Amino acid sequence: MMRTALVLGAGIMGLSTAWALSREGWAVRVVEQDTVPNPRGASVDDHRLIRHAYGDAVGYMRMIDPAYAAWEMLFAEAGERPYVETGVLALAGAPGGWIADSRAALAGDGHAPIDLDAATIAARYPFLAPEGIASAFHTPRGGVLLARQIVAMLAALLARRGVTIERAAATAVDAARATLTLADGRVVAADALVVAAGPWAPRLLPGLAARVRPTRQVVVRLAPPGAVAEAWAHAPMLLDIGTTDGFYAVPPVAGTPLKIGDHRFAATTDPDGPREVSGAEVEAILALARGRIRDLDTYLVLSASACWYDVEAEERFVVEKIGANSFVMSGFSGHGFKFGALMGLSVARAVNDAALAPGLTAWAAGRTAPPPGLLQGLRA
Ligand SMILES: Cc1cc2nc3c(=O)[nH]c(=O)nc-3n(C[C@H](O)[C@H](O)[C@H](O)COP(=O)(O)OP(=O)(O)OC[C@H]3O[C@@H](n4cnc5c(N)ncnc54)[C@H](O)[C@@H]3O)c2cc1C
């Protein structure tokens, strides 16, 4: 008899875990309250970034090579490669902090960031105002995961593998019994349960609510004026991270618009709350970028949207065993997508082999090296 697994949530974490469990021979059923891809989920937008630059979070920097290896394994099976390599341009108005930590960590691990001076920045990137840039480096590796396309690709791959995705809302989780109660009153059970409910998870798992909170993040999509449109089309991702604030810009790759957003966590709000974005919220994002992107007010604002994600106080992932045969995947905040395929493969291995669970938790929190065997065959 095949072992059965229930996965709650069809975001990147739930779908990747369902894929990995199916590869390991489990019969998998995914329960999702919305359509897939779910535009209300943290995973669904044009893009999500992947890069080695990670400040002093060396544990996450060291997960990037296995993360790439996991994506390549998934893309090879799916027969699609929804990824655009852009490279990374990191900038800061002051020399210390995140950019200095990133440079030191990258150099220490042999990733060799290339320092850039103001004149080089002005010549290479005509859309930037180099005045006020105190520190900058470029890395050729890094790029854009086409997130919505990846989620749709995974859903199609799971259908081919015979994995069921059932549209239903879960109202309760019994981690001890590996069961879900659904809104129509049915209780569904399996040999193993993985809860990957994104910003809704703290509602279902009271213990998690003290550690992880949902926040509402705003992004703004822009069309650059004709004079710099071509330069943007070949631009690296831009990470402008100061000591207290900053923004990121995703270049307009593969027919998607230029997008900017920020790194500040918003207030805790209900992920079922209003998604409309006010003019003041758009202005708050533009204000962060105005000093760095030349003539920003000549860019056309195409749209803006709000997206919820789930934040742990130190932005560490919460990947833990919560019952004899149950796991939770949470706290992925603004940096989880890049690790989707990797987390899925890792959790599936720990579902198969409970001895891996404590090491998985510490590694996913960015604190330790992976336990032996967890990433077997996944080194890039
Ligand atoms: C604006 C923004 C920018 C980001 N940028 C990056 C980036 O550049 N790089 C990066 O790596 N990461 C980035 N992230 C973070 C990344 O997108 C998330 O960490 C990741 O997508 C989380 O995936 P998930 O599967 O945990 O959650 P989700 O995608 O939210 O999936 C959870 C799913 O569970 C379902 N669900 C919840 N409760 C129930 C229930 N009771 N019953 C049934 N279904 C339920 C939901 O409907 C949802 O579809 C960004 C996030 C945002 C919002």
mmCIF file of C-alpha atoms in Angstrom, residues 79-239:
data_model
loop_
_atom_site.group_PDB
_atom_site.id
_atom_site.type_symbol
_atom_site.label_atom_id
_atom_site.label_comp_id
_atom_site.label_asym_id
_atom_site.label_seq_id
_atom_site.Cartn_x
_atom_site.Cartn_y
_atom_site.Cartn_z
ATOM 1 C CA GLY A 79 10.508 20.615 -19.161
ATOM 2 C CA GLU A 80 10.393 24.396 -18.554
ATOM 3 C CA ARG A 81 12.945 26.856 -17.142
ATOM 4 C CA PRO A 82 11.029 29.937 -15.880
ATOM 5 C CA TYR A 83 14.151 31.763 -14.719
ATOM 6 C CA VAL A 84 16.073 34.771 -16.058
ATOM 7 C CA GLU A 85 19.631 35.372 -14.908
ATOM 8 C CA THR A 86 20.132 39.132 -14.397
ATOM 9 C CA GLY A 87 23.004 39.379 -11.940
ATOM 10 C CA VAL A 88 22.855 41.549 -8.833
ATOM 11 C CA LEU A 89 23.728 45.201 -8.246
ATOM 12 C CA ALA A 90 23.910 45.975 -4.519
ATOM 13 C CA LEU A 91 24.078 49.637 -3.466
ATOM 14 C CA ALA A 92 24.079 51.611 -0.249
ATOM 15 C CA GLY A 93 24.259 55.233 0.824
ATOM 16 C CA ALA A 94 26.585 54.326 3.714
ATOM 17 C CA PRO A 95 29.530 51.934 3.642
ATOM 18 C CA GLY A 96 28.722 49.644 6.614
ATOM 19 C CA GLY A 97 25.772 47.452 7.495
ATOM 20 C CA TRP A 98 24.128 44.969 5.119
ATOM 21 C CA ILE A 99 26.299 45.735 2.095
ATOM 22 C CA ALA A 100 29.565 45.388 4.017
ATOM 23 C CA ASP A 101 28.351 42.168 5.665
ATOM 24 C CA SER A 102 27.305 40.780 2.273
ATOM 25 C CA ARG A 103 30.611 41.674 0.639
ATOM 26 C CA ALA A 104 32.599 40.003 3.427
ATOM 27 C CA ALA A 105 30.445 36.862 3.469
ATOM 28 C CA LEU A 106 30.477 36.513 -0.339
ATOM 29 C CA ALA A 107 34.230 36.990 -0.547
ATOM 30 C CA GLY A 108 34.754 34.554 2.340
ATOM 31 C CA ASP A 109 32.869 31.845 0.446
ATOM 32 C CA GLY A 110 34.523 32.528 -2.903
ATOM 33 C CA HIS A 111 31.613 34.313 -4.604
ATOM 34 C CA ALA A 112 33.844 37.311 -5.429
ATOM 35 C CA PRO A 113 31.630 40.421 -5.506
ATOM 36 C CA ILE A 114 32.979 43.042 -7.955
ATOM 37 C CA ASP A 115 33.221 46.519 -6.388
ATOM 38 C CA LEU A 116 31.939 49.396 -8.542
ATOM 39 C CA ASP A 117 32.725 53.119 -8.227
ATOM 40 C CA ALA A 118 30.338 55.990 -9.005
ATOM 41 C CA ALA A 119 31.780 56.626 -12.480
ATOM 42 C CA THR A 120 31.313 52.986 -13.500
ATOM 43 C CA ILE A 121 27.783 52.946 -12.123
ATOM 44 C CA ALA A 122 26.906 56.133 -14.072
ATOM 45 C CA ALA A 123 28.330 54.703 -17.301
ATOM 46 C CA ARG A 124 26.732 51.266 -16.995
ATOM 47 C CA TYR A 125 23.369 52.171 -15.524
ATOM 48 C CA PRO A 126 22.135 55.507 -16.963
ATOM 49 C CA PHE A 127 18.863 55.216 -15.025
ATOM 50 C CA LEU A 128 20.687 55.576 -11.702
ATOM 51 C CA ALA A 129 21.787 58.767 -9.939
ATOM 52 C CA PRO A 130 25.252 57.823 -8.642
ATOM 53 C CA GLU A 131 25.458 60.774 -6.216
ATOM 54 C CA GLY A 132 25.169 59.513 -2.663
ATOM 55 C CA ILE A 133 26.210 55.927 -3.392
ATOM 56 C CA ALA A 134 28.872 55.123 -0.807
ATOM 57 C CA SER A 135 29.296 51.449 -1.619
ATOM 58 C CA ALA A 136 28.323 49.171 -4.506
ATOM 59 C CA PHE A 137 29.121 45.738 -5.882
ATOM 60 C CA HIS A 138 27.974 43.486 -8.693
ATOM 61 C CA THR A 139 27.687 39.708 -8.838
ATOM 62 C CA PRO A 140 26.979 37.996 -12.157
ATOM 63 C CA ARG A 141 25.049 35.126 -10.523
ATOM 64 C CA GLY A 142 21.479 35.866 -9.389
ATOM 65 C CA GLY A 143 18.213 36.416 -11.144
ATOM 66 C CA VAL A 144 14.471 36.340 -11.413
ATOM 67 C CA LEU A 145 12.309 33.294 -10.791
ATOM 68 C CA LEU A 146 9.094 33.821 -12.776
ATOM 69 C CA ALA A 147 6.955 32.968 -9.778
ATOM 70 C CA ARG A 148 3.427 32.766 -11.171
ATOM 71 C CA GLN A 149 4.700 30.636 -14.052
ATOM 72 C CA ILE A 150 6.559 28.333 -11.650
ATOM 73 C CA VAL A 151 3.478 27.804 -9.477
ATOM 74 C CA ALA A 152 1.365 27.015 -12.570
ATOM 75 C CA MET A 153 4.114 24.713 -13.871
ATOM 76 C CA LEU A 154 4.207 22.817 -10.559
ATOM 77 C CA ALA A 155 0.414 22.433 -10.465
ATOM 78 C CA ALA A 156 0.491 20.971 -13.995
ATOM 79 C CA LEU A 157 3.385 18.672 -13.096
ATOM 80 C CA LEU A 158 1.531 17.425 -10.006
ATOM 81 C CA ALA A 159 -1.538 16.662 -12.122
ATOM 82 C CA ARG A 160 0.668 14.567 -14.417
ATOM 83 C CA ARG A 161 2.024 12.770 -11.352
ATOM 84 C CA GLY A 162 -1.503 11.964 -10.165
ATOM 85 C CA VAL A 163 -1.425 14.336 -7.190
ATOM 86 C CA THR A 164 -4.892 15.694 -6.334
ATOM 87 C CA ILE A 165 -5.381 19.384 -5.570
ATOM 88 C CA GLU A 166 -8.728 19.751 -3.812
ATOM 89 C CA ARG A 167 -10.364 23.160 -3.449
ATOM 90 C CA ALA A 168 -11.457 23.366 0.190
ATOM 91 C CA ALA A 169 -10.773 25.523 3.227
ATOM 92 C CA ALA A 170 -9.367 23.818 6.307
ATOM 93 C CA THR A 171 -10.841 25.097 9.563
ATOM 94 C CA ALA A 172 -8.717 23.038 11.953
ATOM 95 C CA VAL A 173 -5.463 21.088 12.032
ATOM 96 C CA ASP A 174 -4.897 18.087 14.320
ATOM 97 C CA ALA A 175 -1.151 17.664 14.124
ATOM 98 C CA ALA A 176 -1.138 14.709 16.542
ATOM 99 C CA ARG A 177 -3.461 12.700 14.287
ATOM 100 C CA ALA A 178 -2.311 14.178 10.949
ATOM 101 C CA THR A 179 -5.849 15.282 10.067
ATOM 102 C CA LEU A 180 -7.543 18.382 8.695
ATOM 103 C CA THR A 181 -11.122 19.463 9.343
ATOM 104 C CA LEU A 182 -12.595 21.091 6.248
ATOM 105 C CA ALA A 183 -15.206 23.862 6.108
ATOM 106 C CA ASP A 184 -17.943 21.389 5.097
ATOM 107 C CA GLY A 185 -17.272 19.372 8.269
ATOM 108 C CA ARG A 186 -15.344 16.491 6.696
ATOM 109 C CA VAL A 187 -12.244 15.289 8.527
ATOM 110 C CA VAL A 188 -9.505 14.109 6.165
ATOM 111 C CA ALA A 189 -6.603 11.980 7.353
ATOM 112 C CA ALA A 190 -3.330 10.667 5.991
ATOM 113 C CA ASP A 191 -0.153 8.947 7.142
ATOM 114 C CA ALA A 192 1.641 12.331 7.098
ATOM 115 C CA LEU A 193 0.560 15.984 7.122
ATOM 116 C CA VAL A 194 2.456 19.107 6.016
ATOM 117 C CA VAL A 195 0.955 22.509 6.858
ATOM 118 C CA ALA A 196 2.229 25.148 4.397
ATOM 119 C CA ALA A 197 -0.517 27.743 4.792
ATOM 120 C CA GLY A 198 1.587 30.894 4.307
ATOM 121 C CA PRO A 199 0.266 34.001 6.098
ATOM 122 C CA TRP A 200 -2.884 32.120 7.177
ATOM 123 C CA ALA A 201 -0.943 29.482 9.165
ATOM 124 C CA PRO A 202 -0.896 31.320 12.530
ATOM 125 C CA ARG A 203 -4.713 31.121 12.534
ATOM 126 C CA LEU A 204 -4.656 27.343 12.316
ATOM 127 C CA LEU A 205 -1.741 26.651 14.647
ATOM 128 C CA PRO A 206 -2.128 28.725 17.826
ATOM 129 C CA GLY A 207 1.453 27.971 18.942
ATOM 130 C CA LEU A 208 2.729 29.562 15.761
ATOM 131 C CA ALA A 209 0.831 32.818 16.264
ATOM 132 C CA ALA A 210 3.231 33.840 19.040
ATOM 133 C CA ARG A 211 6.205 33.450 16.681
ATOM 134 C CA VAL A 212 5.002 34.368 13.195
ATOM 135 C CA ARG A 213 2.818 37.280 12.076
ATOM 136 C CA PRO A 214 1.236 38.149 8.733
ATOM 137 C CA THR A 215 2.228 41.526 7.258
ATOM 138 C CA ARG A 216 0.908 43.418 4.222
ATOM 139 C CA GLN A 217 3.626 44.461 1.760
ATOM 140 C CA VAL A 218 3.157 46.862 -1.176
ATOM 141 C CA VAL A 219 4.823 46.669 -4.593
ATOM 142 C CA VAL A 220 4.637 49.221 -7.433
ATOM 143 C CA ARG A 221 4.917 48.393 -11.144
ATOM 144 C CA LEU A 222 6.372 50.996 -13.478
ATOM 145 C CA ALA A 223 7.072 51.663 -17.164
ATOM 146 C CA PRO A 224 10.374 53.541 -17.594
ATOM 147 C CA PRO A 225 10.525 56.381 -20.150
ATOM 148 C CA GLY A 226 11.822 55.494 -23.642
ATOM 149 C CA ALA A 227 15.297 56.971 -23.073
ATOM 150 C CA VAL A 228 16.164 54.382 -20.388
ATOM 151 C CA ALA A 229 13.822 51.518 -21.312
ATOM 152 C CA GLU A 230 16.552 49.617 -23.153
ATOM 153 C CA ALA A 231 19.025 50.031 -20.267
ATOM 154 C CA TRP A 232 16.427 48.694 -17.815
ATOM 155 C CA ALA A 233 15.704 45.719 -20.085
ATOM 156 C CA HIS A 234 19.288 44.519 -19.539
ATOM 157 C CA ALA A 235 19.666 45.674 -15.936
ATOM 158 C CA PRO A 236 20.610 43.533 -12.960
ATOM 159 C CA MET A 237 18.265 43.267 -10.008
ATOM 160 C CA LEU A 238 18.865 46.260 -7.771
ATOM 161 C CA LEU A 239 19.221 45.900 -4.002
#
